[in-house]
Each structure stands twice: as C-alpha cells, then as structure tokens.
C-alpha positions as semicolon CSV with decimal commas, in nm:
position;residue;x (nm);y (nm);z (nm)
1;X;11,300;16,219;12,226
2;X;11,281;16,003;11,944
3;X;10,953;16,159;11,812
4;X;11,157;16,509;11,832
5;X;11,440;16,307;11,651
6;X;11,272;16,147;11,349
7;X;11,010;16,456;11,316
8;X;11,334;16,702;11,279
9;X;11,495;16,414;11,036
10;X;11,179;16,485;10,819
11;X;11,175;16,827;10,796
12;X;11,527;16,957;10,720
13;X;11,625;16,649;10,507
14;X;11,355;16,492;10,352
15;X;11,132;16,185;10,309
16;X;11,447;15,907;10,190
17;X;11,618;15,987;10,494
18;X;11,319;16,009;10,741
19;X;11,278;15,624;10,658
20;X;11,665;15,507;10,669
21;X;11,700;15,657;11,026
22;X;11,315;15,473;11,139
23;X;11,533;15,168;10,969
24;X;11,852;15,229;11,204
25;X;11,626;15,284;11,525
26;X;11,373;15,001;11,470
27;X;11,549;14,739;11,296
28;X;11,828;14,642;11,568
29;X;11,517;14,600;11,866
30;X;11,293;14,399;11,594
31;X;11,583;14,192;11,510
32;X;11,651;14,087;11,939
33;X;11,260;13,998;11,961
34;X;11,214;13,777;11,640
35;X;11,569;13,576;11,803
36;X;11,411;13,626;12,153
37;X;11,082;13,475;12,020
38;X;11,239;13,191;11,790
39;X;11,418;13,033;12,121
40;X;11,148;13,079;12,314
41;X;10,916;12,833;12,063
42;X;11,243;12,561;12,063
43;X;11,308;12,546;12,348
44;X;10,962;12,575;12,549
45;X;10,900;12,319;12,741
46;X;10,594;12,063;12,791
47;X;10,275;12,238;12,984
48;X;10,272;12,135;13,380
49;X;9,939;11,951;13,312
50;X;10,094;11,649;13,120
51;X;10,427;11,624;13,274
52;X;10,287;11,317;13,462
53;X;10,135;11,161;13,181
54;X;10,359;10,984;12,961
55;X;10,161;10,789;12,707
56;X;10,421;10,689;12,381
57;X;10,260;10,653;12,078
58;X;10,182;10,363;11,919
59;X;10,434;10,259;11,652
60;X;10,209;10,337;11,336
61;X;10,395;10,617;11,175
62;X;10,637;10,660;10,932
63;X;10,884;10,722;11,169
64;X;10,910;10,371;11,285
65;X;10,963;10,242;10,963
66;X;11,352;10,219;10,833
67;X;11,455;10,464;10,729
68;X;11,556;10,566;10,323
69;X;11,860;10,710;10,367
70;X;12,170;10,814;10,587
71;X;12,031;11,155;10,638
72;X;11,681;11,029;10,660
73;X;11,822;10,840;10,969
74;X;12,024;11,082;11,120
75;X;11,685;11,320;11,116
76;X;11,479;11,083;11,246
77;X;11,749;11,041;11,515
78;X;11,766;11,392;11,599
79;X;11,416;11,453;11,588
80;X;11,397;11,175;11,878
81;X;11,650;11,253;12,039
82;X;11,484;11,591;12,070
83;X;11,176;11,454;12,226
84;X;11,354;11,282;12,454
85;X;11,533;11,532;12,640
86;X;11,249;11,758;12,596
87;X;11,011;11,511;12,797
88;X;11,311;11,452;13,050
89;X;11,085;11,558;13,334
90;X;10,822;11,305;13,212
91;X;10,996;10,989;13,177
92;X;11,195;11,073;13,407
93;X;11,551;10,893;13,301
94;X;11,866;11,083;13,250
95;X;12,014;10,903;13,017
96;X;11,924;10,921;12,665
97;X;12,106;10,672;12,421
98;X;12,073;10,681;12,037
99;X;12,231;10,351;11,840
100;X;12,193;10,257;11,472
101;X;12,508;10,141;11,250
102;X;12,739;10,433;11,128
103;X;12,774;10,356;10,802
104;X;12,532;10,256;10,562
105;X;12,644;9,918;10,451
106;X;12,843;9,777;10,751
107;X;12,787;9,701;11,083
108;X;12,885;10,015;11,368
109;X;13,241;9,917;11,369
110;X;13,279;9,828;10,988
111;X;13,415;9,545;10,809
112;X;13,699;9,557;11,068
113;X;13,978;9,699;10,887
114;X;14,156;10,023;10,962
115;X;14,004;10,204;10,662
116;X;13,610;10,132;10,785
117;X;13,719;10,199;11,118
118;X;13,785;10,529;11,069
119;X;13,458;10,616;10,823
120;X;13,300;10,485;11,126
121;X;13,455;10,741;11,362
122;X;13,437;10,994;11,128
123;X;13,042;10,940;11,075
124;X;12,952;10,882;11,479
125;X;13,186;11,229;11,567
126;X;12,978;11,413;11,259
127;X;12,630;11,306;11,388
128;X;12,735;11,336;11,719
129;X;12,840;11,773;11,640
130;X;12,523;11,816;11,454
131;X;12,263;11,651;11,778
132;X;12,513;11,895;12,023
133;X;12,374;12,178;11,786
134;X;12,035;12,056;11,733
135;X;12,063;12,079;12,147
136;X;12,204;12,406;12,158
137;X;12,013;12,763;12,045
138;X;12,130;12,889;11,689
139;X;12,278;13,162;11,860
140;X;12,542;13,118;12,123
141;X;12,425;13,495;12,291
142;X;12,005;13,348;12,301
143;X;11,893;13,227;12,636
144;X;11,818;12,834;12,688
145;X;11,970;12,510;12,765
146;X;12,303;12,466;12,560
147;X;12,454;12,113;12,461
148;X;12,866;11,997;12,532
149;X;13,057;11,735;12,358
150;X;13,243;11,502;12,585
151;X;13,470;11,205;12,427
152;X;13,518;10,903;12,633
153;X;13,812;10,797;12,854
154;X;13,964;10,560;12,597
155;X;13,941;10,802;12,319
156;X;14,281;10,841;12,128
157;X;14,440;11,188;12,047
158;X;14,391;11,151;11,683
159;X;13,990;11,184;11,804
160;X;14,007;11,423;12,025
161;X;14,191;11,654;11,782
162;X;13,908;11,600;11,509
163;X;13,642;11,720;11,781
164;X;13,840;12,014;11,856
165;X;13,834;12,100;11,497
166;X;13,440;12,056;11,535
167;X;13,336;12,147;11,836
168;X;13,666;12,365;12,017
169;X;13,468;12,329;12,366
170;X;13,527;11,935;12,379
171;X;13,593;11,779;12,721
172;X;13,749;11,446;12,747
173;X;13,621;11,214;13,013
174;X;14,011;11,176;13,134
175;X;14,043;11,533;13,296
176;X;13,744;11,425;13,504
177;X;13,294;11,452;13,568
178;X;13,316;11,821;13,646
179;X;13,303;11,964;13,217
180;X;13,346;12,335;13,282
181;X;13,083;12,619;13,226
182;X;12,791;12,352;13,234
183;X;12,492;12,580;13,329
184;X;12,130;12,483;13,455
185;X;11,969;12,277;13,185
186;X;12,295;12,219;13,002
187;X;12,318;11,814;12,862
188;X;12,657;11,652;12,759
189;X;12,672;11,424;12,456
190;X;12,865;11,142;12,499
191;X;13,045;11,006;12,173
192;X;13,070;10,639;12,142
193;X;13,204;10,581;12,513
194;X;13,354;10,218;12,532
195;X;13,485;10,180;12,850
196;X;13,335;10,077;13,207
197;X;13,461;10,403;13,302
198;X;13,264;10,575;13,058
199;X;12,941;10,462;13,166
200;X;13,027;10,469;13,502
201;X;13,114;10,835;13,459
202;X;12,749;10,898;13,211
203;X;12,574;10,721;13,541
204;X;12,739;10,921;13,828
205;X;12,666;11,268;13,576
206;X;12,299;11,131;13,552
207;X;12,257;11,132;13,892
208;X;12,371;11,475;13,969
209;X;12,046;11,604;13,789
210;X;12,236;11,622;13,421
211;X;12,102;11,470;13,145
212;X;12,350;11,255;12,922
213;X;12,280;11,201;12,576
214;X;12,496;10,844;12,439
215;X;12,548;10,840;12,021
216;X;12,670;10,437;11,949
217;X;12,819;10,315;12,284
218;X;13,058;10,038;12,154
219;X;13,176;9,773;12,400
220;X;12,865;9,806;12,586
221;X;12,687;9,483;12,751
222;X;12,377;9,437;12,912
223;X;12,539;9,576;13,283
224;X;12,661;9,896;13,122
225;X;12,375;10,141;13,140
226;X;12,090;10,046;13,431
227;X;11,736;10,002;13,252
228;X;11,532;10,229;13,484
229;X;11,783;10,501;13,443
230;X;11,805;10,501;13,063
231;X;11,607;10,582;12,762
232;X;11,667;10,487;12,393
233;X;11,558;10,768;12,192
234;X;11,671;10,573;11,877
235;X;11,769;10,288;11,794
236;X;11,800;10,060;11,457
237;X;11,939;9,740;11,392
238;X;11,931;9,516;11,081
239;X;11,812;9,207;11,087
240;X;11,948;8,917;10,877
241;X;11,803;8,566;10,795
242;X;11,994;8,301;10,575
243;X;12,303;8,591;10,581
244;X;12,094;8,829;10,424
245;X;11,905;9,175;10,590
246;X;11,558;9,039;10,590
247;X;11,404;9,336;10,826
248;X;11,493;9,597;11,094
249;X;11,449;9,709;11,490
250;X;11,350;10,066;11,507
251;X;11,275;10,248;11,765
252;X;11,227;10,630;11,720
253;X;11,122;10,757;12,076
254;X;10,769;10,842;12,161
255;X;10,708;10,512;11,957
256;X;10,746;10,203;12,063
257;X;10,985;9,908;11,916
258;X;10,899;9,791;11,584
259;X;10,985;9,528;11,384
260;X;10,942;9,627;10,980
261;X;10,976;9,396;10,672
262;X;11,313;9,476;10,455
263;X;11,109;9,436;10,175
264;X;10,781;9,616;10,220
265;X;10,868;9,820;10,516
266;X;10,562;9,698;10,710
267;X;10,513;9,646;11,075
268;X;10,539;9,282;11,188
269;X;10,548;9,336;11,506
270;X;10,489;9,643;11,817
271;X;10,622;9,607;12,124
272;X;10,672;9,836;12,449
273;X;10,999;9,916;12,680
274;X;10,849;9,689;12,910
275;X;10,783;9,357;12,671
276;X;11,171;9,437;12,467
277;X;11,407;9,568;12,711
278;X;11,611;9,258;12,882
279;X;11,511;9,293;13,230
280;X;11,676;9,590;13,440
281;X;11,922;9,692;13,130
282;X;11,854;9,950;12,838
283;X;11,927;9,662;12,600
284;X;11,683;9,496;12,321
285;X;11,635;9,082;12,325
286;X;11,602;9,074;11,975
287;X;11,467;8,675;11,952
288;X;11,099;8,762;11,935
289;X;11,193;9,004;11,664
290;X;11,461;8,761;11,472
291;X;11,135;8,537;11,509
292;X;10,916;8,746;11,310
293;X;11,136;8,838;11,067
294;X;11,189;8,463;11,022
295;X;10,867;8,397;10,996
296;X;10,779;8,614;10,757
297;X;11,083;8,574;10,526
298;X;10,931;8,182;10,506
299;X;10,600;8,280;10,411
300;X;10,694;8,508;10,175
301;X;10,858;8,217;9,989
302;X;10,537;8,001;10,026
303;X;10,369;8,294;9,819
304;X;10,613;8,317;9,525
305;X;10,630;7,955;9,502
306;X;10,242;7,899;9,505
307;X;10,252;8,166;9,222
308;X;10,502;7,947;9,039
C-alpha cells in the first residue's frame, strides 16, 4: 500500500513532494526507535555473569578526589548515585544514601541562622529534583524504572509546597509507606528525612523489595539506618585541623573511602566499607582519617620550615 502510495505521489505531483510525504511516513516510526533505543542503553542493566561479583574499585581516580565545584559535586553525586542503584542486585542493599554539605562554605545545616537554613533547603530539595530525573527516563511515555520524590514526616508546609512546584507528584511520608502509582523497578528519593519515623519508614520500604535513595539525612545517628542494609553512594565531609579545612572524606561509590589533602588533593589514605563503617551502621569513624589529615598538616609544616 505504501509503495502504491508514494509511487502515485511521484508521478502526478512531482519529485519535492514525493520526498515530504517519505518525510511524514518515515520520520514519526524513526523518531519512536532512536527514543526506544536511547532508554534501552540507560537503563540496561548489568549482564547476569557479574551480578555476583562485586569488586569496587580502588580509590585512584579522579572521582575520589574533592571535588572543584558545587556542580562538580552534585555530578559526581549523581553519577554514583547512578551506579548504585544500577548494581542494586549486586550489592545487594536497598538503601542508597548520598551526604556532602549543601552549601559550599557551611556545614549541611548552615551557620545556623534562618537565612542559611533555608539556602540549605533550597540546595538539598534542588539536588534532590535533578537525581529523581537523572532516575527517571527523559520521557515520561519511554519504558523503564521511573524515580518519586517523597519528603519526610517532619517536613513543614512551606517545603512541601516548594516540591510541588518541582516535582507536582511529591508524597509526604505523613499520608503513609504506600506512595501511589509506584511500578516494578520504581525507587523513591527521600529528601533530608530527620525523624526516627523517617528511617523507620525508608527501612520498612527497603524491605518490601523498593529501593530508597536518602539525599543529607539530618538528625541521623549511628542507629538510624542498619549497616548491612545500606549503601553510601556518596559521601564528603571536610576535615578541619587547628579550625581550619585541612582535607576531605570522599566516597564516590564503586570507590572506596578516601582521605585527600586540602591542599594538593592527594590520597592519604584508602580504606574499604568494611575497615570505615562503625560496626553494623552506615556511618564513617572519621579518627583514622582526622589522623591522617593531622599528620600530614604537621609535616607539611616541617617542610616549609626546613626550607626557611
């Protein structure tokens, strides 16, 4: 029929409009198979043969050093954050948590007045949209699994109105576990939960088979989120010695926890989930790292004042 179509197009009305009806027949089908073919390379998952081999890579990459910028973090994050719910089935934890300090200069909270406090919010809800959408395909009509923002039990209404502005299918933790039209694969992303009842809820959601991604849990201590249950994709803390930022914690998941120089952005130190993580929590003991950067804050010194 089409051959008929276009071979009749070409005789009674030429050559220009032979080729703008193969344009109005072809184009639409090209256009679902390049989209068809796009999702299917995001969102494919690992091969069957090494989904019981998880191996992280050693920490000697660039993406274990600090970071340069804000949006050099929040990339990095991402990017992890990606691998980590991609290799769900191979480290097998549910929970995925991503923490670094919301705004550049300040700790995650601020400097503890109002004004910080909200930058703060502001920053964790933005990188918290753009990871559900990194999650999610770049069309909403493309097969795969799709990504939900869920704000914690003790959010305020000021909050959740800024998430509905971002992301209109918010669920709040206080109607309930059960977020509506969650599908198969489907992961909620948590932003900064700060109650027991958050985690509680992100543990009991875990279990059912969903995984929960956690931007900058605030209030949480080492009971909060159970170590063999959780993963930190990413994770960066500054380190200070004599009241200055002397080095950093990064972790950017496959890599391991490193410990990098402020000053040179070197490695001082590697170590593993196992050698970090405070026994049967998702937290970091950061002494051995404190230690290093210590150490190597002191014989830096030594150096400039043999040069002297």
């Amino acid at each position: 029929f089409c051959y008929l179509y276009l071979r009749q197009s070409l005789e009674r009305k030429g050559l220009e409009h032979f080729f703008k009806t193969m344009k109005q027949i072809l184009f639409p089908p090209l256009l679902v198979l390049l989209l068809l073919g796009l999702s299917h390379g995001f969102f494919s998952h690992p091969p069957k043969s090494v989904q019981n081999q998880w191996k992280p890579a050693l920490a000697a990459s660039s993406a274990s050093s600090p970071p340069s910028s804000p949006s050099d973090r929040e990339s990095r994050a991402i990017s992890s954050i990606q691998k980590a719910v991609r290799d769900v089935k191979i480290h097998n934890r549910r929970i995925i948590e991503c923490e670094f300090p919301a705004l550049a200069a300040l700790n995650k909270l601020g400097d503890g007045t109002l004004r910080s406090t909200m930058e703060a919010e502001d920053a964790n809800l933005s990188f918290a949209v753009k990871v559900v959408r990194s999650l999610s395909p770049p069309f909403a009509i493309l097969p795969g699994p799709k990504a939900r923002l869920v704000t914690g039990t003790a959010a305020p209404g000021s909050f959740l109105r800024k998430c509905e502005k971002l992301a209109p299918d918010v669920h709040s933790l206080r109607d309930g576990l059960d977020v509506p039209g969650l599908k198969g694969d489907d992961v909620i992303v948590i932003c900064t939960p700060s109650s027991r009842q958050d985690f509680t809820a992100a543990a009991s959601i875990a279990r059912g088979g969903r995984t929960v991604v956690i931007i900058n849990a605030f209030a949480k201590d080492q009971k909060s989120i159970e170590g063999k249950s959780a993963l930190m994709a990413y994770y960066l803390k500054p380190l200070t010695y004599n009241s200055q930022v002397a080095g950093f914690l990064v972790r950017a998941y496959p890599n391991d926890w490193t410990t990098a120089d402020v000053f040179e952005k070197k490695a001082l130190g590697v170590l593993t989930d196992k050698e970090i993580l405070v026994p049967g929590t998702n937290t970091p003991d950061l002494r051995a790292s404190g230690r290093l950067v210590q150490k190597n804050v002191d014989q830096r010194a030594l150096r400039e004042r043999g040069r002297a």
